[in-house]
Short mmCIF file of C-alpha atoms and ligand atoms in Angstrom, two decimals:
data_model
loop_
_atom_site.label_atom_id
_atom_site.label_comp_id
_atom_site.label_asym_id
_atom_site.label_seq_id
_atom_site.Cartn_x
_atom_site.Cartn_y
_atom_site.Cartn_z
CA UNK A 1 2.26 8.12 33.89
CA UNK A 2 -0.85 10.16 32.89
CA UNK A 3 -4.23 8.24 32.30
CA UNK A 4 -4.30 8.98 29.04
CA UNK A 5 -0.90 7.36 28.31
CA UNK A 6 -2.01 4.23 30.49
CA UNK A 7 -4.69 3.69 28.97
CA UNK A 8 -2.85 4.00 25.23
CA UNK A 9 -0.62 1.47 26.68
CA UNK A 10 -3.65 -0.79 27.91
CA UNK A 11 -4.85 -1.42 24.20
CA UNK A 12 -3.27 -4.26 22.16
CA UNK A 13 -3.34 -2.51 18.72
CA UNK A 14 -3.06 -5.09 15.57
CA UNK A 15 -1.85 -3.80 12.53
CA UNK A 16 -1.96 -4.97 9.04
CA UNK A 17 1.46 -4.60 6.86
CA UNK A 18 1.70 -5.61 3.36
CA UNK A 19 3.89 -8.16 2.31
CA UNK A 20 6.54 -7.40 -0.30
CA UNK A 21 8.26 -4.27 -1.64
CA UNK A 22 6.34 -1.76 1.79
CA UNK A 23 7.55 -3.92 4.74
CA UNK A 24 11.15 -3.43 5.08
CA UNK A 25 10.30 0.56 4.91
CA UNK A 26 7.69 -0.03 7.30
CA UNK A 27 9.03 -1.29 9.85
CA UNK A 28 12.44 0.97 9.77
CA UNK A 29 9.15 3.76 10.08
CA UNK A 30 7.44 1.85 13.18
CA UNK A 31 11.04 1.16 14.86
CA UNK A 32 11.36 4.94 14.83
CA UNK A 33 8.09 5.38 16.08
CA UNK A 34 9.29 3.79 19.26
CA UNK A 35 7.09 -0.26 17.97
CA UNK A 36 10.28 -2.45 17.49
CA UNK A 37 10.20 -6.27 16.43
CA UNK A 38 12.81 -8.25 17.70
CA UNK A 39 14.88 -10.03 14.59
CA UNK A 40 13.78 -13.42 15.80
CA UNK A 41 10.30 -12.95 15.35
CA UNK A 42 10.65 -11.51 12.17
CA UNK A 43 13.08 -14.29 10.77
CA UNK A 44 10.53 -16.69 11.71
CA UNK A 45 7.46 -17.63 9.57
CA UNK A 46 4.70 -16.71 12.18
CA UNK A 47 2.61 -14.47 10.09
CA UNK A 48 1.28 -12.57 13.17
CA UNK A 49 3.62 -11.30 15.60
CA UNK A 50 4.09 -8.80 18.83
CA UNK A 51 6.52 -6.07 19.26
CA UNK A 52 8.88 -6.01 22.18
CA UNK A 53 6.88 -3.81 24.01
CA UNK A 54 3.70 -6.37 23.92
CA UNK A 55 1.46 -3.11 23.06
CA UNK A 56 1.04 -4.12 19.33
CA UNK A 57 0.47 -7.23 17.52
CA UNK A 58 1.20 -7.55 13.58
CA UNK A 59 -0.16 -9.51 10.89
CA UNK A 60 1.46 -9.81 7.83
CA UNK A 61 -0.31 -10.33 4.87
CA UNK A 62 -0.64 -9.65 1.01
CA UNK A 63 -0.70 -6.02 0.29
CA UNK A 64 -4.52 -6.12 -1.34
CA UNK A 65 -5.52 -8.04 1.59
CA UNK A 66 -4.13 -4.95 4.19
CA UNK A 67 -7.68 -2.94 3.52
CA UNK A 68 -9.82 -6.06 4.33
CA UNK A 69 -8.70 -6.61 7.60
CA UNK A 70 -8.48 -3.38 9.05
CA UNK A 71 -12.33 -2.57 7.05
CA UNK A 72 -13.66 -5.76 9.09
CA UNK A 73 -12.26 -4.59 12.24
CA UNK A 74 -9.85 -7.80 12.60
CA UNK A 75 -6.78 -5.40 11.97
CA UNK A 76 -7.26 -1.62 13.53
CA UNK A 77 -4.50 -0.48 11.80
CA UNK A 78 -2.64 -0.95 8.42
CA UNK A 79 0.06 0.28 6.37
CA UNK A 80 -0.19 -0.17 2.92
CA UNK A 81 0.46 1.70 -0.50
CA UNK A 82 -2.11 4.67 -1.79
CA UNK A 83 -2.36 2.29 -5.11
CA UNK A 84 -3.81 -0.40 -3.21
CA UNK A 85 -6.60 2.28 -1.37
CA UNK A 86 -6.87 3.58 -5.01
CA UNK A 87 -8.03 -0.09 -6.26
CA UNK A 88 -9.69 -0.97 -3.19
CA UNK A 89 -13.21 -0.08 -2.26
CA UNK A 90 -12.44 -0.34 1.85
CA UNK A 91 -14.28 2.09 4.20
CA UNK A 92 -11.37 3.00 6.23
CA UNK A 93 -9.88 6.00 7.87
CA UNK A 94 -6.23 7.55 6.17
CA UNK A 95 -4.78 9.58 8.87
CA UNK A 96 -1.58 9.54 7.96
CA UNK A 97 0.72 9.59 4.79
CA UNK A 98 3.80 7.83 5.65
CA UNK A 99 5.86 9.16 3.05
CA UNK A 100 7.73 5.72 2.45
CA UNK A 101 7.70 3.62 -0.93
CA UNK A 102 7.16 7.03 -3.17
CA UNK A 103 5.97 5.48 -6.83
CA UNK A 104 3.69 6.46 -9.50
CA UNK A 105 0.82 4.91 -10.69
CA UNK A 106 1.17 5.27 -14.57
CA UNK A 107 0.08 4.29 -18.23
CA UNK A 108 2.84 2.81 -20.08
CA UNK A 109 3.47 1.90 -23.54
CA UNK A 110 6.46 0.07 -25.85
CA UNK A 111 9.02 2.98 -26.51
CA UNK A 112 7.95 4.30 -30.25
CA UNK A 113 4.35 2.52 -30.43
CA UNK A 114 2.95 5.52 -28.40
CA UNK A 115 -0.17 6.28 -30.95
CA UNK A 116 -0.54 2.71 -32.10
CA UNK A 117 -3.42 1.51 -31.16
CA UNK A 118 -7.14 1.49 -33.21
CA UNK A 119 -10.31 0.88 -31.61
CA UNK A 120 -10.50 -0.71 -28.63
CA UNK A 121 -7.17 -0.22 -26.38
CA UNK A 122 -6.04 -3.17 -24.65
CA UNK A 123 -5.10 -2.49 -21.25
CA UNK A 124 -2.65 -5.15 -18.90
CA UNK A 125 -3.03 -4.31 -15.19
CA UNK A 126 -3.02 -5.16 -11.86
CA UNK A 127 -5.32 -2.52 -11.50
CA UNK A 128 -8.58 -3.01 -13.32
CA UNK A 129 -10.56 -0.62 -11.28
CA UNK A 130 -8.08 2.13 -11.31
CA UNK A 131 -7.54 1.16 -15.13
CA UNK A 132 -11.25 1.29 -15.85
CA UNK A 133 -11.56 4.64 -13.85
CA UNK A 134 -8.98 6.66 -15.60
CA UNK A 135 -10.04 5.41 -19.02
CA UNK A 136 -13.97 5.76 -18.64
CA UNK A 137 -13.39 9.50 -17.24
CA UNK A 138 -11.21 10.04 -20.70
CA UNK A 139 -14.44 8.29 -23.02
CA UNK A 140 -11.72 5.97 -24.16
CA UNK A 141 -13.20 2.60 -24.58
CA UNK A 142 -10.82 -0.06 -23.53
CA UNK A 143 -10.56 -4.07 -22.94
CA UNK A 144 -8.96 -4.25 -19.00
CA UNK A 145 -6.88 -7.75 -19.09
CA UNK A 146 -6.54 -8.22 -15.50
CA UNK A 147 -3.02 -9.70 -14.47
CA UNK A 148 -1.76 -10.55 -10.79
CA UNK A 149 1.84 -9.71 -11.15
CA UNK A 150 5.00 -9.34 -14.66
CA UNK A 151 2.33 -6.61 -16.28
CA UNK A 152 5.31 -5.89 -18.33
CA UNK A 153 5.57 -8.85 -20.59
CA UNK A 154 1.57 -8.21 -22.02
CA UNK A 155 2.93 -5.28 -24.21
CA UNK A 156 6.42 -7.06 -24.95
CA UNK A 157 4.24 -10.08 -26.49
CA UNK A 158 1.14 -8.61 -27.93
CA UNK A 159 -1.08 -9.42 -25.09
CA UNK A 160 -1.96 -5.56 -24.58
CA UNK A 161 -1.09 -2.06 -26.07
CA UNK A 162 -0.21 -0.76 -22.75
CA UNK A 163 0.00 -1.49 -19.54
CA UNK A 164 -1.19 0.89 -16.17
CA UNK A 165 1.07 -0.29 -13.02
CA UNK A 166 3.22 0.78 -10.30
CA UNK A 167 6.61 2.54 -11.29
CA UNK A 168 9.48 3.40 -9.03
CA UNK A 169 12.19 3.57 -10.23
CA UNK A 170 11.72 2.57 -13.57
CA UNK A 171 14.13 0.27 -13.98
CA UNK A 172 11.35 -2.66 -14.67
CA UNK A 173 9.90 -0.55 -17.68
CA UNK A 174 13.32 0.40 -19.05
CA UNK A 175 14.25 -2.88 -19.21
CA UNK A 176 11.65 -4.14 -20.92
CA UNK A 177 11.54 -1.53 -23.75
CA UNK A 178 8.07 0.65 -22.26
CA UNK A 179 8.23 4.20 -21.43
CA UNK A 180 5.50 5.89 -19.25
CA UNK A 181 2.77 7.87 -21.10
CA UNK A 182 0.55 9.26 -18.58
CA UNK A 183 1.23 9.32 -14.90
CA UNK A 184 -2.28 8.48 -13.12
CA UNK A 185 -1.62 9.23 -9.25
CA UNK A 186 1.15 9.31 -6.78
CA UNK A 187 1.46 6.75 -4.08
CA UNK A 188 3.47 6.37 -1.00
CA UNK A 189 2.82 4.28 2.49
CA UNK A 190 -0.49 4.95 4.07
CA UNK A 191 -1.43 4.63 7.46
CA UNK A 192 -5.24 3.34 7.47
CA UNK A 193 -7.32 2.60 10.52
CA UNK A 194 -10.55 0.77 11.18
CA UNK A 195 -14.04 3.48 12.00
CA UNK A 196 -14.74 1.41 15.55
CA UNK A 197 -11.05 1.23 16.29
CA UNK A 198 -10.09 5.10 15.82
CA UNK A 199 -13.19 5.82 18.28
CA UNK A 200 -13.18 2.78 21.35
CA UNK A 201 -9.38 2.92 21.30
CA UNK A 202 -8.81 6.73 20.69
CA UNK A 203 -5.77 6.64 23.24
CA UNK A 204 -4.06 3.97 21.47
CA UNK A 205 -4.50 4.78 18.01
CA UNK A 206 -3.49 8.07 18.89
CA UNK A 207 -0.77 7.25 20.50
CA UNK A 208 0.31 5.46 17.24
CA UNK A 209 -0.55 8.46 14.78
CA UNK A 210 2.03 10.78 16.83
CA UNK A 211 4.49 8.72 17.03
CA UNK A 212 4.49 7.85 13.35
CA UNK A 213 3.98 11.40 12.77
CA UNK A 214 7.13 12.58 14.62
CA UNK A 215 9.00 9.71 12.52
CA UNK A 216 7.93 10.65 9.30
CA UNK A 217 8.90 13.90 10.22
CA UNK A 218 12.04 12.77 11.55
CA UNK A 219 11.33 14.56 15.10
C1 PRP B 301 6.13 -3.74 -9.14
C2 PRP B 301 5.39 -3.12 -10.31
C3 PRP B 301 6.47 -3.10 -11.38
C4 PRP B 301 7.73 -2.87 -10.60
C5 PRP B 301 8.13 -1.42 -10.67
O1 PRP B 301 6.11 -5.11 -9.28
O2 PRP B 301 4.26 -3.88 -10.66
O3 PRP B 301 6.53 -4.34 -12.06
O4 PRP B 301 7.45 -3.23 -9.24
O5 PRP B 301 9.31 -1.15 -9.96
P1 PRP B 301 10.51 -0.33 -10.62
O6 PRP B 301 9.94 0.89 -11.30
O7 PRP B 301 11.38 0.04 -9.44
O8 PRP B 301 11.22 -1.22 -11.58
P2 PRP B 301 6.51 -6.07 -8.10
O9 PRP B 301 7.98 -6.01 -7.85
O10 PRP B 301 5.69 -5.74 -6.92
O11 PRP B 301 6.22 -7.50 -8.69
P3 PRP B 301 5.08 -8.04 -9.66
O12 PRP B 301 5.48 -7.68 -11.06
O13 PRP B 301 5.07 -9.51 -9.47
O14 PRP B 301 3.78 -7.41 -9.26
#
């Protein structure tokens, strides 16, 4: 073995994966990337776990909270969804777009009421900064009614005139009578590291980026 694969393989890495709709995706990702979790560990309700190989350790935790962790250094790694880096105001490395959980970030509206709102616009999101952001750049002044998860239901009931959250496949908005308007950004799977990590475990994290890199690329 050369010394700079030893000492990649002398660094326990910890990495951050959000919780929810990213870590079925991500893990199918890290599997290929050679960083397997045996089924029993994942079946269980540890919320930090190793990989077979020892080499990596993972927490699991709530997609906003992904960026805290690896920003204070207790994560060096994440993987979590551009939207959440959009909302978040982390200083952390991106290295790598993982390509996985491709979605839009987007303004959305009740099909037909697409012009009906006077004055202030009443906005239902998840993502107030984002929100704020995109509206303030446009002069548009609007009322951001933050909401933690159904942003759907504020238009459906009069709580908001539209909405700006995640879309995938669309089926959520469809189903609920609200067509997109304005698409704000793209987002897929990130791969974020901590500053101190990337430098006083180069190997490692290296290591890590390449391997993900071939996956993604299906190498
Ligand atoms: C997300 C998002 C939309 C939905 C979009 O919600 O906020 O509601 O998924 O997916 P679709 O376009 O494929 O229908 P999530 O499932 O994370 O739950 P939440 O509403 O509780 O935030």
């Amino acid at each position: 073995m050369e010394i700079a694969e030893k000492v990649a393989h002398s660094s326990l890495i910890t990495i951050a994966l959000a919780k929810g709709r990213m870590q079925d995706e991500a893990l199918r990702l890290l599997a290929r990337g050679d960083v397997r979790v045996n089924a029993a560990s994942l079946a269980s309700r540890r919320l930090a776990i190793e990989d077979e190989s020892g080499r990596y350790r993972f927490v699991f935790v709530k997609p906003a909270d992904v960026p805290v962790y690896v920003e204070h250094g207790i994560a060096d790694c994440g993987v979590v969804g551009r939207d959440v880096l959009l909302e978040s105001d982390a200083d952390v490395l991106q290295p790598l777009n993982l390509n996985i959980n491709c979605c839009r970030l987007a303004v959305a509206r009740r099909a037909g009421n697409e012009s009906e709102a006077i004055g202030m616009l009443r906005v239902a999101t998840k993502y107030p900064r984002v929100a704020a952001r995109h509206f303030g750049a446009r002069g548009v002044p609007v009322e951001i009614i933050e909401l933690s998860g159904s942003v759907e239901l504020a238009p459906v009931l009069g709580l908001a005139d539209c909405i700006v959250d995640l879309v995938e496949t669309g089926k959520t908005l469809a189903e609920n009578g609200l067509v997109v308007c304005e698409v704000i950004a793209e987002s897929s799977g990130r791969l974020i590291v901590n500053r101190a990590s990337y430098q006083l475990k180069a190997a490692a994290v290296m290591h890590l980026i390449e391997n993900l890199s071939r996956a993604v690329e299906g190498v």
